mmCIF file of C-alpha atoms in Angstrom:
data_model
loop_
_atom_site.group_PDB
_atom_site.id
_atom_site.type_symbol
_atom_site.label_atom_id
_atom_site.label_comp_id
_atom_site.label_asym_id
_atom_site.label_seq_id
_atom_site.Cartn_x
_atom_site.Cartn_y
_atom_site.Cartn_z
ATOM 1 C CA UNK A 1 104.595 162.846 156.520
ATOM 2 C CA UNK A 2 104.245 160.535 153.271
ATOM 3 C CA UNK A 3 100.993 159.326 152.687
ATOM 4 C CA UNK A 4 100.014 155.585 152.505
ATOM 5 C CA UNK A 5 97.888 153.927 150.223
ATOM 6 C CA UNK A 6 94.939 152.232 151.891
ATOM 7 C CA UNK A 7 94.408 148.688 151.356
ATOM 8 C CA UNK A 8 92.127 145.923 151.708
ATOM 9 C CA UNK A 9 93.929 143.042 152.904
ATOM 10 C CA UNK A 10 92.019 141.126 155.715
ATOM 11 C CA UNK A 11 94.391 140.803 159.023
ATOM 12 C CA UNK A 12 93.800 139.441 162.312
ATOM 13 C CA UNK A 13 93.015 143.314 163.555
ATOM 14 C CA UNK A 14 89.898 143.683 161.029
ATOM 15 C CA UNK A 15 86.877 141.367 161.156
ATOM 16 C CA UNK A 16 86.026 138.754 158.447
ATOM 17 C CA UNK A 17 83.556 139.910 156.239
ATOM 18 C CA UNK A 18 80.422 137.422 156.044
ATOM 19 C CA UNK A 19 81.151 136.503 151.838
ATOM 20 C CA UNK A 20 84.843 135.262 153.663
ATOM 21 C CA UNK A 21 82.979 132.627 155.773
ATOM 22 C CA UNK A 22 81.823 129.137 154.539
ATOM 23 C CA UNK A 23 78.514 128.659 155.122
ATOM 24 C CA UNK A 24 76.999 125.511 156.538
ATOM 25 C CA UNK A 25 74.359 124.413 154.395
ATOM 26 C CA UNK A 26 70.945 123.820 156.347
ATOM 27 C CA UNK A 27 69.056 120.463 156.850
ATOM 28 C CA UNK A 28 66.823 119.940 153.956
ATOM 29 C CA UNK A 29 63.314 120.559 156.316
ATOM 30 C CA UNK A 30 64.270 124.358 157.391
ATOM 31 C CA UNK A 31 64.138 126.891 154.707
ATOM 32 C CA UNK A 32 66.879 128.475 153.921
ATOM 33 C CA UNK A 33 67.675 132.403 155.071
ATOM 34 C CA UNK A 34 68.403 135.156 152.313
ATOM 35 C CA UNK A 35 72.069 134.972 153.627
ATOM 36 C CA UNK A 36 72.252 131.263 153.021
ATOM 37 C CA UNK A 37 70.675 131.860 149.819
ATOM 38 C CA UNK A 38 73.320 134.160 148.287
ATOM 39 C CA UNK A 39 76.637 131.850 149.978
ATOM 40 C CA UNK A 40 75.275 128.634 148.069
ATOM 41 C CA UNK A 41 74.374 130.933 144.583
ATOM 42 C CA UNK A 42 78.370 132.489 145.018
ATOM 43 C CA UNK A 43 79.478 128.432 145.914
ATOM 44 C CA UNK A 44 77.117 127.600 142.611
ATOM 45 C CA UNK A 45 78.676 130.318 140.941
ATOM 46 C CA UNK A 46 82.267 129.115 141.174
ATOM 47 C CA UNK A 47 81.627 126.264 140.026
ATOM 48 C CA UNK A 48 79.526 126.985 136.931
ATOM 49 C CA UNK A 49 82.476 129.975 136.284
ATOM 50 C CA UNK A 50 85.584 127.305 136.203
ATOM 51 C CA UNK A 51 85.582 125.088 133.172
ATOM 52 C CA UNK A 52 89.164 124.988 132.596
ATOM 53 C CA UNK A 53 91.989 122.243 133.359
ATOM 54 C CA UNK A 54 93.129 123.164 137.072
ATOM 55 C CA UNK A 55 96.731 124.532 136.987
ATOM 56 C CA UNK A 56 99.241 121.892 137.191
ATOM 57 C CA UNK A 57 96.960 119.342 135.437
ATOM 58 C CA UNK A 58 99.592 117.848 133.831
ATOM 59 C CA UNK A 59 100.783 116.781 137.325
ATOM 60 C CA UNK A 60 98.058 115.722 138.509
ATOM 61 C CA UNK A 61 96.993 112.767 135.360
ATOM 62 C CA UNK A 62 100.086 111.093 135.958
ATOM 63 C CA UNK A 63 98.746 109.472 139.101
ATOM 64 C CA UNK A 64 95.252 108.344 137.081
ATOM 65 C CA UNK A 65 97.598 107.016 133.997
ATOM 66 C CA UNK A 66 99.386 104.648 136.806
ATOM 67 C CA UNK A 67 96.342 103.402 138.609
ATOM 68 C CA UNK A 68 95.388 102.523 134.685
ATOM 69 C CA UNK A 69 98.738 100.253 133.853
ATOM 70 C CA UNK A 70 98.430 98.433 136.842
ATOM 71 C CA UNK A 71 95.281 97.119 136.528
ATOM 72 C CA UNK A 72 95.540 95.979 133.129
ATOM 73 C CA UNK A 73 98.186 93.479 132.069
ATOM 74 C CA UNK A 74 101.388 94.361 131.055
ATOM 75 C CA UNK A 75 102.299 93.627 127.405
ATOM 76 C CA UNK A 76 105.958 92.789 127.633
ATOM 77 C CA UNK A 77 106.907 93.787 124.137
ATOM 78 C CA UNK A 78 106.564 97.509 125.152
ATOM 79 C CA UNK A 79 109.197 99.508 126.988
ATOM 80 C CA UNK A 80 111.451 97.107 126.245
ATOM 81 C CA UNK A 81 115.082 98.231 127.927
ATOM 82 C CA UNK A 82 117.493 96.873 125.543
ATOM 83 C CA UNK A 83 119.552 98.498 123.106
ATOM 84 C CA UNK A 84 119.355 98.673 119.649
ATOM 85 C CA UNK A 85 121.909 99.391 117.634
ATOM 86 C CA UNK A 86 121.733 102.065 115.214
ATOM 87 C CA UNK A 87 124.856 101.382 113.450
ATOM 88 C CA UNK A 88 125.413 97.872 111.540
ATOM 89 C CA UNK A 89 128.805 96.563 113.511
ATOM 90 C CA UNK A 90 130.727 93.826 111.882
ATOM 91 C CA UNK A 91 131.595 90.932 114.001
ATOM 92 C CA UNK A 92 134.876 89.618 114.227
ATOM 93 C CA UNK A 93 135.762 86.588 114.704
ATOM 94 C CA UNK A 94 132.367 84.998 115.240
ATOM 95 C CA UNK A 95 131.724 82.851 111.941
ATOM 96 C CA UNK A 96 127.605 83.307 111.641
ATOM 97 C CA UNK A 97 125.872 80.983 109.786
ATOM 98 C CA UNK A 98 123.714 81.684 106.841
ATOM 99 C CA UNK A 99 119.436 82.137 107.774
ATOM 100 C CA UNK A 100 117.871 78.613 106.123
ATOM 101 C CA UNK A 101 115.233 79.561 103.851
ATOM 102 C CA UNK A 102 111.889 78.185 105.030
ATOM 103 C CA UNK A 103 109.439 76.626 102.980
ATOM 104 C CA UNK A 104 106.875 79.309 103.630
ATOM 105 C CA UNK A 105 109.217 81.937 102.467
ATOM 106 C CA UNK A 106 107.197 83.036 99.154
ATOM 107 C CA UNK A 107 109.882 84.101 96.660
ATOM 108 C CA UNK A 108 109.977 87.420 94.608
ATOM 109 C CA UNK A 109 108.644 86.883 91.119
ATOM 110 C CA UNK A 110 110.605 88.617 88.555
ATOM 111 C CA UNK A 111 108.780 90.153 86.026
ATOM 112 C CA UNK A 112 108.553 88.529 82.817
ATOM 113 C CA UNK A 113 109.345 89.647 79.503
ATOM 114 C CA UNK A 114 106.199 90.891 77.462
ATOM 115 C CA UNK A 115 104.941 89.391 74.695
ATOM 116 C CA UNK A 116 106.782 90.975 71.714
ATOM 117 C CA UNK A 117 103.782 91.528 70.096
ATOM 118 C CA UNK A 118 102.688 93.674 72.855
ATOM 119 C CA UNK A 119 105.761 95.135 72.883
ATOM 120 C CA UNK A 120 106.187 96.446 69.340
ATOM 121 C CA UNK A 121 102.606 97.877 69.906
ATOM 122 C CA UNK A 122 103.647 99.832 73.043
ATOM 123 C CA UNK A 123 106.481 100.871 71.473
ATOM 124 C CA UNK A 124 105.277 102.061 68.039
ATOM 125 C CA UNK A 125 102.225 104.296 70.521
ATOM 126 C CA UNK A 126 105.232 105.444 72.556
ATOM 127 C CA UNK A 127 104.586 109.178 72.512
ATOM 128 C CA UNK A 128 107.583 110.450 73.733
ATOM 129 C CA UNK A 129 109.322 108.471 71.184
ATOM 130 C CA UNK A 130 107.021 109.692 67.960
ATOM 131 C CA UNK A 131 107.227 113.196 69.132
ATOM 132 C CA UNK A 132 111.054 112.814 69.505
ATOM 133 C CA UNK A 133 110.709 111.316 65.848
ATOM 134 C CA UNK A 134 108.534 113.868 64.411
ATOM 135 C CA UNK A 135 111.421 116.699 66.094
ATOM 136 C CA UNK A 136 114.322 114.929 63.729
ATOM 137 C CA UNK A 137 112.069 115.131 60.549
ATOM 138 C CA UNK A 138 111.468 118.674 61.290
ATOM 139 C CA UNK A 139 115.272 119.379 61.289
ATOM 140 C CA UNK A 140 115.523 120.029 65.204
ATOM 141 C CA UNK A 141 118.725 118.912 67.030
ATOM 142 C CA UNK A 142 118.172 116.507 69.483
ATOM 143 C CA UNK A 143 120.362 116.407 72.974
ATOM 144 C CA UNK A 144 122.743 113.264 73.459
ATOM 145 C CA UNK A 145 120.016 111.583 75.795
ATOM 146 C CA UNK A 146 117.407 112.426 73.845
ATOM 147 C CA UNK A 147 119.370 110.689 70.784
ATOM 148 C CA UNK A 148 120.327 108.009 72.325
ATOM 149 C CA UNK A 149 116.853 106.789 73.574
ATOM 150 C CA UNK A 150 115.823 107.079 69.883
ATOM 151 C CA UNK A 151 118.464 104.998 68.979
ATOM 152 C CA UNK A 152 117.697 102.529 71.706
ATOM 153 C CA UNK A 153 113.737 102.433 70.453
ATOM 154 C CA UNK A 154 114.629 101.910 67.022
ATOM 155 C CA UNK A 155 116.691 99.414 67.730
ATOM 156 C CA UNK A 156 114.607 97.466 69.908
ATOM 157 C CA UNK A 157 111.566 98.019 67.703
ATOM 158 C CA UNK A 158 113.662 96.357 64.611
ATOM 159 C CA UNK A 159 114.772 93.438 66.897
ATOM 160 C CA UNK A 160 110.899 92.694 67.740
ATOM 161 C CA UNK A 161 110.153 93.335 64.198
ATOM 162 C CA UNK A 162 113.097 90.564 62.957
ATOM 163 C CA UNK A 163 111.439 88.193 65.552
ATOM 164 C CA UNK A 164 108.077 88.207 64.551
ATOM 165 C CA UNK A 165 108.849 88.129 61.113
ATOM 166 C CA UNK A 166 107.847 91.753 60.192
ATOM 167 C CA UNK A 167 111.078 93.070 58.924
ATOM 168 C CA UNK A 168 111.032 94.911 55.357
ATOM 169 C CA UNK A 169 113.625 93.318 53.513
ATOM 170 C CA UNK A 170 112.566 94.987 50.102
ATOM 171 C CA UNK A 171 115.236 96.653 47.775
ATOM 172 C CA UNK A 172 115.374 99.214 45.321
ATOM 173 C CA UNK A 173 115.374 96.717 42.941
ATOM 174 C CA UNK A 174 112.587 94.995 44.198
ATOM 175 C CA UNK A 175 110.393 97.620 44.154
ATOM 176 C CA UNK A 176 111.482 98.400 40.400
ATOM 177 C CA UNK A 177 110.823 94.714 39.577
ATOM 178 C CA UNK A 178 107.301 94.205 40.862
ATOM 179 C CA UNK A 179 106.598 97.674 39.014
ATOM 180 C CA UNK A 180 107.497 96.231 35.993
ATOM 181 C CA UNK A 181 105.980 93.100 36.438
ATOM 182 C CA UNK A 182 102.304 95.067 36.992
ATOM 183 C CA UNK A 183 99.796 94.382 34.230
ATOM 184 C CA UNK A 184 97.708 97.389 34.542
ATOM 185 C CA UNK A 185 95.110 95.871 32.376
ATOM 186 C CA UNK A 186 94.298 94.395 35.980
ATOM 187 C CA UNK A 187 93.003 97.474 37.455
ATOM 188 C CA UNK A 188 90.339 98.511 33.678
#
């Protein structure tokens, strides 16, 4: 004959063990027995043991969460049930009219042009720009962008320099005159 394995489930045949039974707690004037002792520390016990989330907790928030909304006043901007478009759909047919600007509508200021003087500046302690400089004096080959915001520097930087009144306009000749004219007695 095969063998069974005992086990320990409680049935209606075997009696219920004593830790099985809840135990009435006694009236605060009688002392308590040793029995009664040990069911409330085990009762305690549980308690103290289970500091978790119950299982299912998720479920069981959802009723607090409701009791929540409907005592506070409903804001009717949220949950708002109609669709949005997510796609800009042209309208045919239907001649819309233009939005009036309003008076209180502040206007974008464009930026305004900097004072060439200011400019020139910024544009003579342009580092990029000297260091691209100081490349073509050393002999270096510059690539086409490179070369052409050079170009586009020195261009502007002579423009600003024509405005302000700046430019060099001296010639050879110029130079060769004035060294001529020099009286060097001047500088005995």
């Amino acid at each position: 004959m095969a063998r069974q394995k005992k086990t320990r489930k409680i049935s209606d045949i075997m009696p219920t063990r004593k830790a099985d039974k809840k135990v009435p707690m006694p009236k605060n004037r009688r002392q308590m027995s040793r029995y009664e002792l040990d069911a409330q520390a085990r009762e305690d016990k549980k308690k103290r043991k289970h500091k978790g989330l119950s299982s299912g907790s998720r479920n069981g928030g959802v009723e607090k969460k409701e009791i929540k909304n409907q005592s506070m006043p409903q804001d009717p901007r949220v949950g708002s049930r109609k669709k949005v478009p997510l796609i800009v759909e042209e309208v045919v047919g239907k001649n819309l009219k233009p939005i009036a600007k309003s008076k209180d509508v502040i206007e974008i200021v464009k930026p305004t042009a900097l004072d060439p003087n200011v400019e020139l500046m910024q544009l003579e302690n342009n580092e990029c720009l000297n260091q691209l400089l100081d490349d073509l004096e050393a002999g270096k080959k510059l690539s086409h962008e490179d070369q052409q915001f050079v170009d586009e520097c020195l261009a502007r930087i002579e423009e600003l320099m024509d405005q302000l009144g700046l430019a060099d306009e001296e010639n050879e000749d110029d130079l060769y005159r004035t060294f001529e004219k020099i009286d060097i007695n001047q500088f005995k």
